[in-house]
Structure formats: structure tokens, C-alpha cells
Short mmCIF file of C-alpha atoms in Angstrom, two decimals:
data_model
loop_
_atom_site.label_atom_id
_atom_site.label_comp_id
_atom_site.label_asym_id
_atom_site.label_seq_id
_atom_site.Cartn_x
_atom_site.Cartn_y
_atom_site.Cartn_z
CA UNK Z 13 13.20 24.08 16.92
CA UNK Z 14 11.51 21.17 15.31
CA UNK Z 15 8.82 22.07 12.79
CA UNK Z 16 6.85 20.96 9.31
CA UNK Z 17 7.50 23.13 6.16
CA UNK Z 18 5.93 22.80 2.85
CA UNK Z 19 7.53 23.63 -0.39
CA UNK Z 20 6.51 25.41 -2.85
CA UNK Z 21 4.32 28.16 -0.68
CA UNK Z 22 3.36 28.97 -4.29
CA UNK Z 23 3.40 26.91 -7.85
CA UNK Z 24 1.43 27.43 -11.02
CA UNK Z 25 0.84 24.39 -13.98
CA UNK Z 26 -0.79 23.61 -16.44
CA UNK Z 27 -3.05 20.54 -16.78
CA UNK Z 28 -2.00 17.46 -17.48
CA UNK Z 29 1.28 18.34 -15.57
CA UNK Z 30 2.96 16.37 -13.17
CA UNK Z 31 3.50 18.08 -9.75
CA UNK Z 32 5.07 16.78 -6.47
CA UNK Z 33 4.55 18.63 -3.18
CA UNK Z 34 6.61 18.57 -0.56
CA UNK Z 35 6.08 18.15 3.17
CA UNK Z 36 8.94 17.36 5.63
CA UNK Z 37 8.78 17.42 9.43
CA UNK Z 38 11.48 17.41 12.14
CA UNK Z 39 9.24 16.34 15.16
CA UNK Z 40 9.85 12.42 14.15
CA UNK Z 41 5.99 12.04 14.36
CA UNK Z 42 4.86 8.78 12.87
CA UNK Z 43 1.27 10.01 11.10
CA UNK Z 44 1.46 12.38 8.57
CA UNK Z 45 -1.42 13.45 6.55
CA UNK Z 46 -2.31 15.69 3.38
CA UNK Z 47 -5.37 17.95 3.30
CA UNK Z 48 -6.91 20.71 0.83
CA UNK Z 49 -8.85 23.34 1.62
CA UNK Z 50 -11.57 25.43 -0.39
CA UNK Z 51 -14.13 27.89 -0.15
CA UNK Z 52 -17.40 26.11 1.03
CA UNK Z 53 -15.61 22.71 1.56
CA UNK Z 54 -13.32 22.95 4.50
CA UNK Z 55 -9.96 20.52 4.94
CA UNK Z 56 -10.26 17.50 3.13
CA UNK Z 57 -7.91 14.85 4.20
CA UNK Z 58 -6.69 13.52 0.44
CA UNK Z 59 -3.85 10.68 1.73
CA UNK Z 60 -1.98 10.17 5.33
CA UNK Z 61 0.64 7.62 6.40
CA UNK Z 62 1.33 5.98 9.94
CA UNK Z 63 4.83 5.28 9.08
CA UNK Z 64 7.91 4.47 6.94
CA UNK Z 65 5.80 2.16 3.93
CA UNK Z 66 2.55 2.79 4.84
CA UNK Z 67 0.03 5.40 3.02
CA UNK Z 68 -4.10 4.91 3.29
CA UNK Z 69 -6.30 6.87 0.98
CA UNK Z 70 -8.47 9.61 2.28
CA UNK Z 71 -12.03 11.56 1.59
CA UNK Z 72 -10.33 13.10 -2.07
CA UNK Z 73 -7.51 10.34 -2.96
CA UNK Z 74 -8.03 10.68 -6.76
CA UNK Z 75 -5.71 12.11 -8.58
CA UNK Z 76 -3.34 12.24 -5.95
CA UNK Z 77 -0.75 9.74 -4.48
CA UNK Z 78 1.75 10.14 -1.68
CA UNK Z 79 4.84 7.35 -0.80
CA UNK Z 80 6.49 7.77 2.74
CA UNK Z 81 10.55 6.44 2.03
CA UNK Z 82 11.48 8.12 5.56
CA UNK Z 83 9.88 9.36 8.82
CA UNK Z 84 10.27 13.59 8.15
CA UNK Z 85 8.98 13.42 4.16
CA UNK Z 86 5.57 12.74 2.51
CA UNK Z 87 5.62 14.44 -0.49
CA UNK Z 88 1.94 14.81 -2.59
CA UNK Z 89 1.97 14.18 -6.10
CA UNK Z 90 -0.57 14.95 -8.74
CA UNK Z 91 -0.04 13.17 -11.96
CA UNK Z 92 -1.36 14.80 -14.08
CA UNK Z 93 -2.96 17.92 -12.86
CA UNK Z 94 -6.21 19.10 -13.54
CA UNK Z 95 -8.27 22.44 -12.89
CA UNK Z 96 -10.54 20.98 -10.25
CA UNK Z 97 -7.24 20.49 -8.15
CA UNK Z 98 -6.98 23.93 -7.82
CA UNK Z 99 -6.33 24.65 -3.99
CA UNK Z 100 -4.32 25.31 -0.86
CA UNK Z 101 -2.75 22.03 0.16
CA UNK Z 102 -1.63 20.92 3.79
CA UNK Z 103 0.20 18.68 5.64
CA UNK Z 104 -0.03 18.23 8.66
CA UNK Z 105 1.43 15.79 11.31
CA UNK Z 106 1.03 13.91 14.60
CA UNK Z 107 3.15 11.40 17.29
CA UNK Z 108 0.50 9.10 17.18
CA UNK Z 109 -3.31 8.15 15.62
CA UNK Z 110 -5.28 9.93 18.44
CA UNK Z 111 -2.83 13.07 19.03
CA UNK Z 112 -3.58 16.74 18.06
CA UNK Z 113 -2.55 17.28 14.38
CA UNK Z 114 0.14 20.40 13.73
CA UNK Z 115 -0.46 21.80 10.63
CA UNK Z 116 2.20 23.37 7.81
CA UNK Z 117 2.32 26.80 6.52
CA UNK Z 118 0.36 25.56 3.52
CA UNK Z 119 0.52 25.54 -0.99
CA UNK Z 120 -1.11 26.97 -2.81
CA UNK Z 121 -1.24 25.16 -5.94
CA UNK Z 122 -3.01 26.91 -9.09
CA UNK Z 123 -3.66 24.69 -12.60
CA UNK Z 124 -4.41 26.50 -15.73
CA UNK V 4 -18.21 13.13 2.97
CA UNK V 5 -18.73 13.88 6.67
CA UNK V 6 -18.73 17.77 8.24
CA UNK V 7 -18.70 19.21 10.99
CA UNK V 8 -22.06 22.01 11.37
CA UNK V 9 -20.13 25.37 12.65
CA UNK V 10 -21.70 28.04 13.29
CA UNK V 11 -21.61 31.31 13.05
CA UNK V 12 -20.09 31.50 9.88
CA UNK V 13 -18.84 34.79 10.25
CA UNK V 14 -18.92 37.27 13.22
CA UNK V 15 -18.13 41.48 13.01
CA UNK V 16 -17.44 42.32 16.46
CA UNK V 17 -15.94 45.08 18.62
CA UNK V 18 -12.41 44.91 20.24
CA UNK V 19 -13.32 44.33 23.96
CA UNK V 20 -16.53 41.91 23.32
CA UNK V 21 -16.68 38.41 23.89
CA UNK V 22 -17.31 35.96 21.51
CA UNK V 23 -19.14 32.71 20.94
CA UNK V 24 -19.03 29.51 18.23
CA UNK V 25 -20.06 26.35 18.62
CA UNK V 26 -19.75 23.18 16.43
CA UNK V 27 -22.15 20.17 16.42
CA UNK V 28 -22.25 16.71 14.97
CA UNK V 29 -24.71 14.12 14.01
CA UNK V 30 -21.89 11.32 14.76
CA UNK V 31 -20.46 11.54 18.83
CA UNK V 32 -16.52 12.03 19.23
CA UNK V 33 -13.53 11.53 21.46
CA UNK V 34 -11.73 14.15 21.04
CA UNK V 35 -12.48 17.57 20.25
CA UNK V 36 -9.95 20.29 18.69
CA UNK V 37 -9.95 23.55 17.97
CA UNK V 38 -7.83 25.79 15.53
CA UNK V 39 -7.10 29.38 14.36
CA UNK V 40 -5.90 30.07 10.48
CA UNK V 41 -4.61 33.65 9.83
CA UNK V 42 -4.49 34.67 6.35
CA UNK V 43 -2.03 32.63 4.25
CA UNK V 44 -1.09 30.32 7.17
CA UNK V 45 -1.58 26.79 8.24
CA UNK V 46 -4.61 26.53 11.05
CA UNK V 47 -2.49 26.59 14.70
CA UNK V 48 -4.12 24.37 17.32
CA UNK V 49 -5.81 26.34 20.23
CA UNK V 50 -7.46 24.06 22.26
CA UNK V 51 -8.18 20.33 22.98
CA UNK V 52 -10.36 18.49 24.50
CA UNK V 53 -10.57 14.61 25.24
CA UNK V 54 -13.39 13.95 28.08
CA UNK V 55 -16.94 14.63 27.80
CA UNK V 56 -17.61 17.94 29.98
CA UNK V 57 -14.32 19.05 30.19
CA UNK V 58 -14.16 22.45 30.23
CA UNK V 59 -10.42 23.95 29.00
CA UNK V 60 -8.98 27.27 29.16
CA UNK V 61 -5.89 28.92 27.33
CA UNK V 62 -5.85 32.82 28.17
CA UNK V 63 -8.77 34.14 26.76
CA UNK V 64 -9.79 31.44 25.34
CA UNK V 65 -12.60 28.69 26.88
CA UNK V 66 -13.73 25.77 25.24
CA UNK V 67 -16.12 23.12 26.20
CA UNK V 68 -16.39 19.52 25.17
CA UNK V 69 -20.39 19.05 24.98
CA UNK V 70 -22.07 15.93 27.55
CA UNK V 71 -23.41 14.29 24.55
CA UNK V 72 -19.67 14.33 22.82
CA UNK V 73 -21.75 15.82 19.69
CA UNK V 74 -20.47 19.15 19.94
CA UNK V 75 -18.30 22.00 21.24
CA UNK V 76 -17.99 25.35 22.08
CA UNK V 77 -15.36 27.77 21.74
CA UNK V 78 -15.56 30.99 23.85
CA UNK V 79 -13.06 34.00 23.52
CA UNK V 80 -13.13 37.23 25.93
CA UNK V 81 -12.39 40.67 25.54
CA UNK V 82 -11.57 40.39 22.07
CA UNK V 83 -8.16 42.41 20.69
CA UNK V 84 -7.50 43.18 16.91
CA UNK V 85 -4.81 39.87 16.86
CA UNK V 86 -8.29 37.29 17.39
CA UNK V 87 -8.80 38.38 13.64
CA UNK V 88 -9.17 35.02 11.37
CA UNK V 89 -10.88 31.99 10.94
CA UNK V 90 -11.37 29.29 14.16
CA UNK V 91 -12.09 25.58 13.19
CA UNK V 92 -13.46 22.82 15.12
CA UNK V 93 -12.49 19.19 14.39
CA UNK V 94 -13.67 16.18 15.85
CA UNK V 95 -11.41 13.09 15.99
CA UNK V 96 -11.69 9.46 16.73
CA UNK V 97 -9.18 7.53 16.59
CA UNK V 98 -7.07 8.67 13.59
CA UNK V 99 -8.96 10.98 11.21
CA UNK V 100 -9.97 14.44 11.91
CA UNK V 101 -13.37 15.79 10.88
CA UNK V 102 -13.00 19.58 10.36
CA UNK V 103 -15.87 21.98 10.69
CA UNK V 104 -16.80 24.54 7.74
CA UNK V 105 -15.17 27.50 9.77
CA UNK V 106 -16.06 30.61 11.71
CA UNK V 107 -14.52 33.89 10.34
CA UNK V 108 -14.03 36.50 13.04
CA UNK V 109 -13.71 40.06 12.52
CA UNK V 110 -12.24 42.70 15.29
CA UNK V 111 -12.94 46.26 14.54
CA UNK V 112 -11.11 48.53 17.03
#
């Protein structure tokens, strides 16, 4: 069955670390998108990506970047990780710009 | 940055009640979604909704896509212990969702 995983589920750093997040679907849906989600705040889309090449900034961009090499990956990287980015990440993906988003299981990413 | 007004936040109910949220927004929408998030999971899409007025049902669930396109409601009957988590709304125009703050539902048997 096609899907979208995450990996890690789980991952603890320390700040000023480097940390890549990874997100890979099997639906071949064009848009893919990052979110985080806290207490008070909601999801917050961070990046997202229409295709192979392309990646557009979102509400949270900084301190985050994403690259899209392929269709099924768009892997999150903080470079150099900091305590505010402290969270449960998501990606999430769709076929097209106006279709229903599926979501992944989720990361939850602590920095110390 | 923009949110989505949900309300209520959180709701204690009895297995076998119905229940109620809504969502509204200052901004108008053309498509309205709405999710469930169990504990530790990614939110799982429920219900959409792309036409003003429409009125959409998936079991027990009911949703509504408001006349003025600046809100939504989300109706569930004859709750079970399983409806147990948090529901979002999200409102979407053309490529960017807009999630709501979150309702947090509680079933006691």
C-alpha cells in the first residue's frame, strides 16, 4: 500500500547540531510540505515543494531548509539546532496544490 | 501568522452523546478539511468539503461547509470510546492549509 513515513519517530541533540529529517512518500504526489506542531500554536507549515527542484518557504522557514532531489523524499534539515525548535515535526503530502493533504506518523525532535 | 478560531477547545462527554465544533475565519475559503490526531500520530483526514453549503457525511460523522465560506462545523453522533483525540479544521485555498488551534475530545464510558 502506498504511504508517507517519517524517520526518526524519535531523536534527541544538542544545540548547535545539525539534524536532517526524513520524509519519503510512495503515492508519487507532487506537493510535499513540512509542518510543526506545539502546544498553543497548532501546525505550522515551515517549507513545502511542488516538485522535483522546487522548495518555497513557509510561516516558520528559519532555521530550517528542505531540497527535493526526487518525487518520494523531502527531507528537513536544521543546521544548527536550537532549543526553540523543540517540537513534533510533519510531513505531509498531496497530488496536487488544492488536494486534501495526508499527513505522516510524525518526529518528535527534542534539543538540549 | 494566520489561525483558524476553533472552538471548543476541549469537550468531556459521555459515550452515546453527540458532539459539536465549529471553526471560523476572518478570511473566506475554498475548501474546508477536517482531521483527527490520536496520541502520537499524524492528524488522519475525516472530512472535506469544497462548495459553500455542502453538507458531507462519513458514518457518524457530519460536517458542514458554512454559506459565508468563513467557517465550518463538524458534528459527530453517538459518540464511542475510539472518537477520543483531537479534531482539526483547516481551511485551504489554493495551496496552503490554515489549521485551526484544535478541539480535544474526551469519551468517558
Amino acid at each position: 500500500d502506498a504511504e508517507i513515513t517519517q524517520s526518526p519517530r524519535h531523536k534527541i541533540t544538542e544545540t548547535g547540531r545539525q539534524v536532517t529529517l526524513a520524509c519519503h512518500q510512495t503515492w508519487n504526489h507532487n506537493n510535499m510540505f513540512w509542518y510543526r506542531q506545539d502546544l498553543g500554536h497548532g501546525l505550522r507549515l515551515i517549507h513545502y515543494s511542488y516538485g522535483v527542484q522546487d522548495t518555497n518557504k513557509g510561516e516558520v522557514s528559519d532555521g530550517y531548509s528542505v531540497s527535493r532531489s526526487n518525487t518520494e523524499d523531502l527531507p528537513l534539515t536544521l543546521e544548527s539546532a536550537a532549543s526553540s525548535q523543540t517540537s513534533v515535526y510533519f510531513c505531509a503530502s498531496s497530488i496536487g496544490p488544492s488536494n486534501e493533504q495526508f499527513f505522516g506518523p510524525g518526529t518528535r525532535l527534542t534539543v538540549l | 501568522g494566520q489561525q483558524l478560531n476553533q472552538s471548543p477547545q476541549s469537550m468531556f462527554i459521555q459515550e452515546g452523546e453527540d458532539v459539536s465544533m465549529n471553526c471560523t475565519s476572518s478570511s473566506i475559503f475554498n475548501t474546508w478539511l477536517w482531521y483527527k490526531q490520536d496520541p502520537g500520530e499524524g492528524p488522519v483526514l475525516l472530512i472535506a468539503l469544497y462548495k459553500a453549503g455542502e453538507l458531507t457525511s462519513n458514518g457518524r460523522l457530519t460536517a458542514q461547509f458554512g454559506i459565508t465560506r468563513k467557517d465550518s462545523f463538524l458534528n459527530i453522533s453517538a459518540s464511542i470510546p475510539s472518537d477520543v483525540g483531537i479534531y482539526f479544521c483547516a481551511g485551504q485555498n489554493t495551496d496552503k492549509l490554515i489549521f485551526g488551534t484544535g478541539t480535544r475530545l474526551q469519551v468517558f464510558p
